[in-house]
Coordinates of C-alpha atoms in Angstrom, one line a residue:
Chain R
M1 CA 123.3 74.6 130.8
T2 CA 120.2 75.2 130.3
E3 CA 120.9 71.2 127.8
T4 CA 121.8 69.6 131.8
T5 CA 118.0 71.7 133.3
I6 CA 116.1 70.1 130.2
R7 CA 118.2 66.1 130.6
G8 CA 116.9 66.9 134.2
G9 CA 113.0 67.8 133.8
N10 CA 112.9 64.6 131.2
G11 CA 114.5 62.7 133.5
F12 CA 112.4 63.4 136.7
L13 CA 109.3 63.0 134.2
R14 CA 110.3 59.5 133.0
S15 CA 111.1 58.2 136.6
L16 CA 107.5 59.7 137.7
P17 CA 105.4 56.5 136.4
G18 CA 107.7 54.6 138.6
R19 CA 107.8 57.1 142.0
I20 CA 103.3 56.8 141.1
F21 CA 103.6 53.0 141.5
Q22 CA 106.0 52.7 144.1
G23 CA 104.1 55.4 146.0
W24 CA 101.1 53.3 145.2
M25 CA 102.8 50.0 146.7
L26 CA 103.9 52.2 149.8
A27 CA 100.4 53.7 150.8
S28 CA 98.2 50.5 150.0
A29 CA 100.5 48.5 152.1
A30 CA 100.0 51.3 154.8
L31 CA 96.6 51.2 154.2
V32 CA 96.0 47.2 154.8
L33 CA 98.1 47.3 158.1
L34 CA 96.4 50.3 159.8
F35 CA 92.3 48.8 158.6
I36 CA 94.0 45.5 160.6
G37 CA 96.0 47.3 163.2
I38 CA 93.7 49.9 164.8
P39 CA 90.8 47.8 165.3
M40 CA 93.1 45.1 167.3
A41 CA 94.9 48.3 169.0
S42 CA 91.7 49.6 170.0
T43 CA 90.1 46.4 171.1
L44 CA 94.0 45.7 172.8
T45 CA 93.8 48.9 174.5
G46 CA 89.8 48.7 175.2
P47 CA 89.6 47.0 179.1
T48 CA 91.8 48.9 182.0
W49 CA 94.1 47.1 183.6
E50 CA 92.0 46.3 186.4
V51 CA 88.9 44.2 184.0
F52 CA 91.6 42.7 182.0
I53 CA 92.7 41.2 185.5
D54 CA 89.5 40.3 186.9
T55 CA 88.9 38.0 183.6
L56 CA 92.3 36.9 184.3
G57 CA 91.0 35.4 186.8
D58 CA 87.6 34.4 185.5
P59 CA 87.2 30.3 185.2
E60 CA 84.5 30.7 182.6
V61 CA 86.8 32.4 180.5
L62 CA 90.5 30.7 181.2
A63 CA 88.1 27.5 180.4
S64 CA 86.3 29.3 177.2
V65 CA 89.8 30.0 176.0
W66 CA 91.5 26.8 176.9
L67 CA 88.4 25.1 175.2
S68 CA 89.3 26.7 171.8
M69 CA 92.7 26.4 171.5
S70 CA 92.8 22.4 172.7
T71 CA 89.6 21.9 170.1
S72 CA 91.3 23.5 167.6
A73 CA 94.6 21.6 167.7
A74 CA 92.7 18.4 168.3
A75 CA 91.1 19.7 164.9
A76 CA 94.7 20.5 163.5
G77 CA 95.8 17.4 164.6
I78 CA 92.7 16.3 162.7
A79 CA 93.4 17.3 159.7
F80 CA 97.2 16.4 159.7
V81 CA 96.2 13.0 160.3
F82 CA 93.5 12.3 157.7
G83 CA 94.0 15.3 155.2
T84 CA 97.9 14.0 154.2
P85 CA 96.9 11.3 152.8
L86 CA 94.6 13.5 150.6
A87 CA 96.8 15.5 150.1
Y88 CA 99.1 12.9 148.4
L89 CA 97.2 11.3 146.6
L90 CA 96.2 15.1 145.2
A91 CA 99.5 15.9 144.3
R92 CA 100.5 12.9 143.0
N93 CA 98.3 12.1 140.5
D94 CA 96.0 13.3 137.8
F95 CA 92.4 11.1 137.4
P96 CA 89.5 12.4 135.6
G97 CA 87.3 14.0 138.4
K98 CA 90.5 15.7 139.9
K99 CA 89.0 19.4 139.5
I100 CA 85.3 18.4 140.7
V101 CA 87.7 16.3 144.2
E102 CA 89.9 19.5 144.7
S103 CA 86.3 22.0 144.7
L104 CA 84.9 19.5 147.1
V105 CA 88.2 20.2 149.5
D106 CA 87.7 23.6 149.3
L107 CA 84.0 24.0 149.2
P108 CA 84.1 24.5 153.6
I109 CA 86.0 27.7 153.1
M110 CA 82.7 29.1 150.7
I111 CA 79.9 28.0 152.1
P112 CA 78.5 30.3 155.0
H113 CA 79.3 28.9 158.6
P114 CA 75.5 28.7 159.7
V115 CA 75.4 26.1 157.1
V116 CA 78.0 24.2 157.9
G117 CA 76.5 23.4 161.4
I118 CA 73.2 23.2 160.2
A119 CA 74.6 20.3 157.8
L120 CA 76.4 19.1 160.9
L121 CA 73.4 18.5 162.9
G122 CA 71.2 17.3 159.8
L123 CA 73.9 14.0 159.1
T124 CA 74.3 13.3 163.2
S125 CA 70.9 13.7 163.8
P126 CA 69.8 10.8 165.8
N127 CA 67.1 9.4 163.5
T128 CA 69.8 9.6 160.4
A129 CA 71.1 6.2 160.1
F130 CA 74.4 7.6 160.4
G131 CA 73.3 9.5 163.2
G132 CA 71.8 7.0 165.2
L133 CA 75.3 4.6 164.5
L134 CA 77.0 7.5 166.4
K135 CA 74.5 7.2 169.3
S136 CA 74.7 3.8 169.8
M137 CA 78.9 4.1 169.5
G138 CA 78.0 6.7 172.2
V139 CA 79.0 9.4 170.5
E140 CA 77.3 12.9 171.3
I141 CA 77.9 15.8 168.8
M142 CA 75.3 18.2 169.7
G143 CA 76.0 20.7 172.5
S144 CA 79.5 18.6 173.1
T145 CA 82.8 19.5 172.9
T146 CA 83.1 16.2 169.7
G147 CA 80.8 18.4 168.7
I148 CA 82.6 21.3 168.7
V149 CA 85.8 19.4 166.8
A150 CA 83.4 18.6 164.4
V151 CA 83.1 21.6 163.3
L152 CA 86.5 22.8 163.1
V153 CA 88.1 19.9 161.5
F154 CA 85.0 20.8 159.0
V155 CA 86.2 24.8 158.2
G156 CA 89.9 24.1 159.0
I157 CA 90.9 21.0 157.0
P158 CA 90.6 22.3 152.9
F159 CA 93.9 25.1 154.6
Y160 CA 95.6 22.0 155.9
V161 CA 94.8 19.6 152.7
N162 CA 95.8 23.0 150.1
A163 CA 99.0 24.0 152.1
A164 CA 100.8 20.1 152.4
K165 CA 99.7 19.4 148.6
S166 CA 101.8 22.4 147.9
G167 CA 104.6 21.1 150.4
I168 CA 104.1 17.3 148.5
E169 CA 104.0 19.0 145.4
S170 CA 107.2 21.0 145.8
I171 CA 109.5 18.0 146.5
P172 CA 110.5 16.8 142.9
R173 CA 109.5 13.1 141.5
R174 CA 112.7 11.9 141.1
L175 CA 113.6 12.1 144.5
E176 CA 111.0 9.4 145.6
N177 CA 111.6 7.4 142.2
V178 CA 115.1 7.2 143.0
S179 CA 114.2 5.9 147.0
R180 CA 111.6 3.6 146.1
S181 CA 114.3 1.8 143.3
L182 CA 117.1 1.9 145.9
G183 CA 114.8 -0.7 147.7
A184 CA 112.3 1.9 150.0
G185 CA 108.3 0.7 149.9
A186 CA 106.1 3.1 149.3
A187 CA 105.3 3.7 152.9
A188 CA 109.6 3.9 153.6
T189 CA 109.5 6.9 151.1
F190 CA 107.0 8.3 152.6
F191 CA 108.4 9.6 156.0
R192 CA 111.9 8.7 154.8
I193 CA 112.3 11.4 151.7
T194 CA 109.0 13.1 151.3
L195 CA 107.6 14.1 155.3
P196 CA 111.2 15.5 156.0
L197 CA 111.3 17.6 153.0
C198 CA 107.8 18.9 153.5
W199 CA 106.9 19.0 157.2
R200 CA 107.0 22.6 157.6
Y201 CA 104.2 23.3 154.4
M202 CA 102.2 20.8 156.6
L203 CA 102.9 22.8 159.9
V204 CA 102.2 26.0 158.5
G205 CA 99.0 24.2 156.6
M206 CA 98.1 22.8 160.3
I207 CA 99.2 26.6 161.7
M208 CA 96.6 27.8 158.9
C209 CA 93.9 25.2 159.9
M210 CA 93.8 26.0 164.0
A211 CA 93.7 29.8 163.3
R212 CA 91.1 28.9 161.3
A213 CA 89.2 26.7 163.8
L214 CA 89.9 29.8 166.9
S215 CA 88.5 31.9 164.7
E216 CA 85.1 30.2 164.0
F217 CA 82.0 31.1 165.4
G218 CA 78.9 30.7 163.3
A219 CA 79.0 27.0 162.7
I220 CA 79.9 26.5 167.0
I221 CA 77.0 27.9 167.7
I222 CA 74.3 26.2 166.2
V223 CA 76.2 22.7 167.0
A224 CA 77.1 23.5 170.1
Y225 CA 76.6 26.6 172.2
H226 CA 77.7 24.4 175.0
P227 CA 80.4 24.3 176.3
M228 CA 81.7 27.6 175.4
V229 CA 84.6 28.4 173.3
A230 CA 85.9 31.5 173.8
P231 CA 84.1 33.5 170.4
V232 CA 80.4 31.8 171.8
L233 CA 81.7 33.3 175.6
M234 CA 82.2 36.7 173.8
Y235 CA 79.1 37.1 172.2
E236 CA 77.4 36.3 175.3
R237 CA 79.1 38.7 177.1
F238 CA 78.5 41.1 174.5
T239 CA 74.7 40.3 173.5
A240 CA 74.0 40.5 178.1
Y241 CA 76.3 42.5 179.1
G242 CA 77.9 44.9 176.6
L243 CA 81.1 45.8 174.9
K244 CA 82.7 46.5 177.8
Y245 CA 82.5 42.8 179.2
S246 CA 83.3 41.3 176.3
Q247 CA 86.5 42.9 175.1
P248 CA 88.4 41.5 177.7
V249 CA 87.9 38.2 177.0
A250 CA 89.0 39.2 173.2
V251 CA 92.1 40.4 173.9
I252 CA 93.0 37.5 176.3
L253 CA 92.4 35.5 173.0
I254 CA 94.0 37.9 170.4
L255 CA 97.1 37.8 172.8
V256 CA 97.3 33.8 173.5
S257 CA 96.7 33.6 169.7
M258 CA 99.5 35.8 168.7
L259 CA 102.3 34.0 171.0
F260 CA 101.0 30.8 169.9
F261 CA 100.8 31.4 166.4
L262 CA 104.2 32.9 166.8
L263 CA 106.2 30.3 168.4
L264 CA 104.6 27.4 165.5
R265 CA 105.8 30.4 162.7
S266 CA 109.5 30.4 164.3
L267 CA 109.3 26.4 164.2
S268 CA 108.2 26.3 160.4
L269 CA 110.4 28.6 158.7
P270 CA 114.1 27.2 157.8
K271 CA 117.6 27.7 159.7
G272 CA 118.8 30.9 159.7
K273 CA 115.7 32.7 158.5
S274 CA 114.0 34.8 160.7
S275 CA 110.1 36.1 159.9
Chain Y
M1 CA 120.8 -9.5 131.5
I2 CA 118.3 -7.9 130.5
R3 CA 115.3 -8.9 128.6
L4 CA 112.9 -6.4 127.6
T5 CA 109.8 -7.8 125.1
D6 CA 107.7 -5.5 123.4
L7 CA 107.6 -3.2 125.5
T8 CA 104.3 -0.8 124.9
I9 CA 103.0 2.2 126.7
N10 CA 100.1 4.6 125.2
L11 CA 100.2 8.1 126.7
P12 CA 97.8 10.7 125.9
G13 CA 99.8 11.7 122.6
F14 CA 102.8 9.6 122.7
T15 CA 103.5 5.8 122.4
L16 CA 105.8 3.3 123.4
D17 CA 105.8 1.0 120.4
R18 CA 106.8 -2.7 121.4
V19 CA 110.0 -2.2 122.0
S20 CA 112.2 -5.3 122.9
L21 CA 116.0 -4.9 123.8
H22 CA 118.6 -7.7 125.0
I23 CA 121.4 -6.5 127.7
R24 CA 123.9 -9.0 128.2
P25 CA 125.5 -9.8 131.7
G26 CA 128.0 -7.1 133.3
E27 CA 126.7 -5.0 129.6
F28 CA 127.6 -1.6 129.3
F29 CA 124.4 -0.5 126.5
A30 CA 123.2 2.8 125.5
L31 CA 120.0 3.5 124.7
M32 CA 120.8 6.9 122.3
G33 CA 117.7 8.8 121.1
S34 CA 116.6 12.8 120.7
T35 CA 114.6 14.8 123.5
G36 CA 111.3 12.8 123.6
S37 CA 112.1 9.6 122.2
G38 CA 110.9 7.8 124.5
K39 CA 114.4 6.6 126.0
T40 CA 113.8 7.4 129.6
L41 CA 110.3 5.9 129.7
V42 CA 112.3 2.2 128.8
L43 CA 114.6 3.3 131.6
E44 CA 111.6 4.2 134.1
T45 CA 110.1 0.8 132.5
V46 CA 112.8 -1.3 133.9
A47 CA 113.1 0.0 137.3
G48 CA 109.0 -0.4 137.6
L49 CA 108.2 3.0 137.9
T50 CA 105.6 3.3 134.7
R51 CA 102.4 1.2 134.3
L52 CA 102.7 -0.9 131.1
N53 CA 100.1 -1.5 128.4
G54 CA 102.1 -4.6 126.9
G55 CA 105.1 -6.5 127.0
S56 CA 107.6 -8.1 129.8
V57 CA 110.7 -7.4 131.5
V58 CA 113.0 -9.9 132.7
I59 CA 115.7 -9.4 134.6
D60 CA 118.4 -12.3 135.5
G61 CA 115.4 -14.4 134.2
R62 CA 113.3 -13.2 136.9
D63 CA 110.1 -11.8 135.2
V64 CA 109.8 -8.2 137.3
T65 CA 106.6 -7.3 135.0
S66 CA 104.7 -6.9 137.8
L67 CA 106.9 -6.1 140.6
P68 CA 107.1 -2.8 142.5
P69 CA 110.0 -0.7 141.8
E70 CA 111.3 -2.0 145.6
E71 CA 111.8 -5.2 144.9
R72 CA 113.4 -5.2 141.0
K73 CA 117.2 -4.4 142.4
V74 CA 117.7 -2.5 140.1
S75 CA 119.0 1.5 140.5
L76 CA 118.7 4.8 139.2
V77 CA 120.6 7.4 138.9
Y78 CA 118.7 10.9 136.9
Q79 CA 120.4 13.5 134.8
D80 CA 119.4 16.1 137.9
H81 CA 121.2 13.7 140.7
A82 CA 118.0 13.5 142.8
L83 CA 119.8 13.9 146.1
F84 CA 118.3 13.6 149.1
P85 CA 119.0 17.3 150.2
H86 CA 117.9 16.2 154.0
L87 CA 121.2 14.1 154.1
T88 CA 124.8 13.9 153.9
V89 CA 126.7 12.6 151.1
L90 CA 127.4 9.2 153.2
Q91 CA 123.6 9.2 154.3
N92 CA 122.6 10.0 150.9
V93 CA 125.2 6.4 149.5
M94 CA 123.7 4.2 152.4
Y95 CA 120.2 5.1 152.4
G96 CA 119.3 1.9 150.1
Q97 CA 120.9 -0.3 151.8
R98 CA 118.8 -1.5 154.7
Y99 CA 116.5 -2.9 151.7
H100 CA 119.5 -5.1 150.5
G101 CA 119.9 -7.4 154.0
I102 CA 123.1 -5.4 154.1
K103 CA 124.2 -4.9 158.1
R104 CA 124.8 -1.1 158.5
D105 CA 128.5 -1.5 160.3
D106 CA 128.8 -3.9 156.4
G107 CA 127.1 -1.1 155.1
K108 CA 128.7 1.6 156.5
R109 CA 132.3 0.8 155.5
E110 CA 131.7 -0.4 151.7
A111 CA 129.8 3.2 151.3
R112 CA 133.3 4.6 152.2
A113 CA 135.1 2.2 150.6
L114 CA 133.1 3.6 146.8
L115 CA 133.2 7.2 148.1
D116 CA 136.8 6.8 148.2
T117 CA 137.1 5.6 145.4
L118 CA 134.8 8.1 143.3
G119 CA 137.2 10.7 145.4
L120 CA 134.6 11.8 147.5
L121 CA 135.9 10.4 151.1
K122 CA 136.6 14.6 152.4
L123 CA 133.5 15.6 151.2
E124 CA 130.8 12.5 153.3
N125 CA 129.3 15.0 155.7
R126 CA 128.9 17.2 153.4
R127 CA 125.0 17.9 152.1
P128 CA 124.3 18.3 148.7
D129 CA 123.7 21.6 148.3
N130 CA 127.4 22.0 149.5
L131 CA 128.6 19.8 145.9
S132 CA 129.3 20.8 142.4
G133 CA 127.9 18.8 139.4
G134 CA 130.5 16.4 139.3
E135 CA 130.4 15.5 143.0
K136 CA 126.8 15.2 143.1
Q137 CA 127.1 13.0 140.0
R138 CA 129.5 10.7 141.6
T139 CA 127.2 10.4 144.9
A140 CA 124.4 9.3 143.1
L141 CA 126.4 6.7 141.6
A142 CA 127.7 5.5 144.8
R143 CA 124.5 5.6 146.2
A144 CA 123.3 3.6 143.1
L145 CA 126.1 0.8 143.6
A146 CA 126.0 0.9 147.0
C147 CA 122.8 -1.4 147.4
R148 CA 124.6 -4.1 145.2
P149 CA 121.8 -4.1 142.4
D150 CA 122.0 -6.4 139.7
V151 CA 121.4 -3.2 137.2
V152 CA 122.3 1.0 137.2
L153 CA 120.2 2.7 135.6
L154 CA 121.6 5.9 134.1
D155 CA 119.2 8.8 132.7
E156 CA 121.8 11.2 130.7
P157 CA 124.3 11.1 133.5
L158 CA 126.6 13.6 131.8
S159 CA 124.3 16.3 130.3
S160 CA 124.2 17.8 132.8
L161 CA 128.3 18.6 133.9
D162 CA 130.7 21.2 132.1
P163 CA 132.9 19.4 130.1
Q164 CA 135.6 19.8 132.2
F165 CA 133.7 17.2 134.9
R166 CA 132.2 15.5 131.7
G167 CA 135.3 14.0 131.1
E168 CA 136.4 13.4 134.6
L169 CA 132.8 11.3 134.9
R170 CA 133.2 9.2 131.6
R171 CA 136.5 8.0 132.9
T172 CA 134.8 7.5 136.7
L173 CA 132.2 5.4 134.4
K174 CA 134.0 3.5 132.6
N175 CA 136.3 2.5 135.9
V176 CA 132.9 1.5 138.0
H177 CA 131.9 -0.4 135.4
E178 CA 135.2 -2.6 134.8
T179 CA 135.7 -2.8 138.0
T180 CA 132.3 -4.0 139.0
R181 CA 131.3 -5.8 135.8
T182 CA 127.8 -4.7 137.1
T183 CA 125.1 -4.3 134.1
F184 CA 124.8 -0.4 133.5
L185 CA 121.8 0.9 131.3
M186 CA 122.2 4.3 130.3
V187 CA 120.3 6.9 128.1
T188 CA 122.1 9.6 126.5
H189 CA 120.6 12.0 123.6
D190 CA 125.1 12.4 123.2
F191 CA 126.0 9.5 120.4
A192 CA 129.8 10.6 121.6
D193 CA 128.9 9.6 124.9
A194 CA 127.7 5.9 124.1
M195 CA 131.1 5.6 121.6
I196 CA 133.1 5.8 124.9
L197 CA 131.5 4.1 127.5
A198 CA 129.2 1.4 125.6
E199 CA 130.0 -2.0 124.0
R200 CA 126.5 -2.2 122.8
G201 CA 123.4 -0.2 122.1
A202 CA 119.9 0.6 120.2
V203 CA 118.6 3.5 118.9
I204 CA 115.1 4.7 119.5
K205 CA 113.2 7.3 117.5
D206 CA 109.4 8.5 118.7
G207 CA 109.0 5.0 120.9
R208 CA 110.6 2.5 117.5
L209 CA 113.7 1.7 118.1
H210 CA 115.5 1.7 114.8
Q211 CA 118.4 -0.3 115.5
Q212 CA 120.4 -2.8 117.8
D213 CA 123.7 -3.8 117.5
T214 CA 127.3 -2.9 118.4
V215 CA 127.8 0.9 118.7
A216 CA 130.5 0.5 116.3
N217 CA 128.3 -1.4 114.0
I218 CA 125.3 1.5 114.6
F219 CA 128.7 4.4 113.7
R220 CA 130.0 2.7 110.8
R221 CA 126.4 0.9 109.4
P222 CA 123.3 2.9 110.5
A223 CA 120.4 1.3 110.1
T224 CA 118.4 3.9 109.3
P225 CA 118.5 7.5 107.6
F226 CA 117.1 9.0 111.3
T227 CA 120.2 6.7 112.9
A228 CA 122.4 8.0 110.6
A229 CA 121.9 11.6 110.8
F230 CA 122.1 11.1 115.0
V231 CA 125.5 8.8 114.5
G232 CA 126.7 12.0 112.4
M233 CA 126.2 10.7 109.3
T234 CA 124.2 14.5 108.2
N235 CA 124.2 13.9 104.4
V236 CA 121.3 11.3 103.6
F237 CA 119.9 11.1 100.3
P238 CA 117.3 9.5 98.6
A239 CA 119.2 6.8 96.1
H240 CA 117.9 5.3 92.9
Y241 CA 119.9 2.4 91.8
A242 CA 119.3 0.4 88.7
K243 CA 122.4 -1.2 86.5
G244 CA 125.4 -1.4 88.7
C245 CA 124.1 2.6 89.0
C246 CA 123.0 4.9 92.4
T247 CA 121.7 8.5 91.7
F248 CA 121.1 11.0 93.7
A249 CA 121.9 14.6 94.5
G250 CA 121.2 15.2 90.4
H251 CA 124.6 12.7 90.6
A252 CA 124.3 8.8 89.1
F253 CA 127.7 7.1 90.4
E254 CA 129.2 3.6 88.7
G255 CA 131.4 1.6 90.2
L256 CA 130.4 2.2 93.6
P257 CA 130.8 -1.0 96.4
E258 CA 128.2 -2.9 98.5
L259 CA 125.2 -1.4 95.9
P260 CA 122.2 -2.9 97.2
A261 CA 119.9 -5.3 95.4
R262 CA 116.8 -2.8 95.6
T263 CA 115.7 -0.1 93.4
A264 CA 115.1 2.9 95.6
G265 CA 116.4 3.6 99.4
F266 CA 118.8 6.1 100.6
A267 CA 122.7 7.1 100.7
A268 CA 124.3 8.7 103.2
L269 CA 127.5 9.8 103.5
R270 CA 129.9 11.8 107.1
P271 CA 130.3 15.3 106.1
E272 CA 134.0 15.0 106.7
D273 CA 134.4 12.0 104.3
A274 CA 133.1 14.5 102.0
F275 CA 136.4 17.1 100.5
V276 CA 135.9 20.3 98.6
G277 CA 138.6 21.0 96.2
S278 CA 140.1 20.1 92.2
V279 CA 139.4 16.9 90.6
E280 CA 143.3 17.0 90.3
D281 CA 143.0 17.4 94.3
F282 CA 141.6 14.0 94.6
P283 CA 142.9 10.5 94.2
R284 CA 141.5 8.5 90.4
D285 CA 139.1 6.3 92.3
W286 CA 136.8 9.0 93.8
H287 CA 133.3 10.1 92.7
I288 CA 132.6 13.7 91.9
L289 CA 129.3 15.7 92.4
R290 CA 129.5 19.1 91.4
G291 CA 127.6 21.9 93.0
T292 CA 127.3 25.4 94.3
V293 CA 128.2 26.9 97.7
E294 CA 125.2 28.2 99.8
R295 CA 126.5 29.2 102.7
L296 CA 130.1 28.3 104.7
E297 CA 130.0 28.4 108.8
R298 CA 132.9 29.0 110.9
E299 CA 133.1 26.2 112.8
G300 CA 136.7 26.8 115.3
F301 CA 139.8 26.3 113.2
T302 CA 137.5 24.9 109.9
W303 CA 135.0 26.0 108.2
T304 CA 131.6 23.8 107.0
A305 CA 130.3 24.7 103.6
V306 CA 126.7 23.9 102.4
I307 CA 126.5 22.7 99.0
R308 CA 123.6 22.5 96.7
C309 CA 124.3 19.7 94.3
G310 CA 120.5 19.8 91.9
D311 CA 117.5 19.6 94.3
Q312 CA 119.5 18.6 97.2
T313 CA 121.9 20.0 99.7
M314 CA 125.1 18.8 101.0
T315 CA 127.5 19.9 103.8
A316 CA 131.2 19.3 104.2
L317 CA 134.5 20.2 105.7
V318 CA 136.4 22.7 104.5
D319 CA 140.3 23.6 105.4
R320 CA 141.3 26.8 106.1
H321 CA 143.6 26.6 103.4
M322 CA 140.2 26.8 100.2
V323 CA 138.3 29.5 102.3
L324 CA 141.8 32.3 102.7
S325 CA 143.8 31.0 99.4
R326 CA 141.6 29.7 97.4
G327 CA 138.7 32.5 98.4
L328 CA 135.9 30.2 98.3
D329 CA 132.2 31.9 99.4
S330 CA 128.6 31.4 98.9
G331 CA 128.2 31.6 95.2
S332 CA 131.6 29.5 94.3
P333 CA 131.0 26.4 92.3
V334 CA 132.8 23.9 93.3
T335 CA 133.7 19.8 93.4
V336 CA 133.0 18.0 95.8
G337 CA 134.9 14.1 96.4
F338 CA 134.4 11.4 98.0
A339 CA 135.9 7.4 98.6
G340 CA 133.1 4.9 97.2
E341 CA 133.5 2.9 100.3
H342 CA 132.4 5.9 102.3
L343 CA 129.0 6.0 100.9
H344 CA 126.8 3.8 102.8
H345 CA 123.6 2.3 101.6
M346 CA 120.3 2.1 103.5
P347 CA 116.7 0.7 103.0
N348 CA 113.6 2.7 102.1
N349 CA 112.0 2.9 105.9
G350 CA 112.5 4.9 109.3

């Protein structure tokens, strides 16, 4: 009896580090979820039902949410078209200075957002050669939807390129080699082998790019305060009328974004898997 | 016909050093070597997947050195099959046909005939994930053959298979080659595969070709100590030759046949040609080495004895009678006998 008790005591002591570790894991996970969830819940439950319905019928709000979604989607589309070749080159080639190129791709993630706006404005100012060229082509950056899309591509494209690069790296090079040896050229191999095998990574990259674009504020207010995207409208209503009038816009944006991203996420999962 | 001339590739830490090979039309040729010898690099060079620093690749009289892979009419089969996971077996096999001017209906008929020959027809709608190792490798072979290539390149086609599938695929490869008479270039680290499948072959080590000959000749008369060890002639001794006498492992032997004219080189003997026993057990014209057993290693129903003779060690096969009845053990003094014609002589290089 005594021996069993001692053995039981030792067993508890032996399992103690494991229990502490598991407890720490669960507590940390709960803390992070609460940290994200509580402000979200508080925002979502903030506005009264009447104010929320009123806001839903406000054309200015609907236009800003639509502008946010459409410009972010456009940025993700542009990232797909122009970022995929870059992702492929980085995934499939080693060359001197590759680390520098990869750092350059990541740079928009790190630099402060207003700096992005200032840099784009500086580059596209009509006084510069590039700005002059854009003006002669009738392309307006300052205060235009084009300007908003340019900002969103700038801040979102690193997320797309990195996700697509991971996807391409996950495909064994030998599949492409075999395809080439069977007579398919580089382009045919890309479209028949590489793309079908890594489109999910690319879709996830586009989702991340779009999510990043939707949340952008700092660079947009420098380049294009008008037309107003949802974050700018929220900011304006907050400064002009206070929290009560900015919250419903936030709720609409959160709900639309959540629905949209859930849909895209479910598309990006392999068959038979659920999120 | 494939003619590779002075293939040179400089990579960080590895150089393919002026490799030249001549592979006859319709031949099954084996390029042999251990891991890291450069054999897969040679294969990928023929396929056009690696950039050359020097040399040329000619296939059926066509210089393809600067052509991209898709214009070379060679099909590649990798060790890990490299089947396209998003396509069915039939779609995999038909993948390359459109690039070789094969019409869809003809291609499908040919692909299904190939699958039938290789015993895969029932699996034509399966995805590669649901195939066994042998089925995957046969699908990869069917895919390579379906676009009627001039050359099929096989990268260690048997090494990832279980023993039961290995024998089966060996027979399949042999049958397919005999039926199609397409030129096959296979790289392998296993000499047994080459012995069974190939007519001629070459041995490569550290990016340098050691020997190119019929597989039978490489087996019987390896040109370098490395090739000797590769083909199982694992007892390789530095040897001296003078006045009709050959000296190695602390013993001098007279009356050996085919002694070389040089003064130094290597003498090699297969473990299965070295017998442990008493002098009276051996024929009178055999040659004798004396030594001490360092250790015995059991290999199934037989033993291998590692025997120290002078400053060298050699291995010899030992039957169970020697171990169980005569009490052979580590430290036992032994006599090793061999027939002179089994001793092979090589020059002092490689």
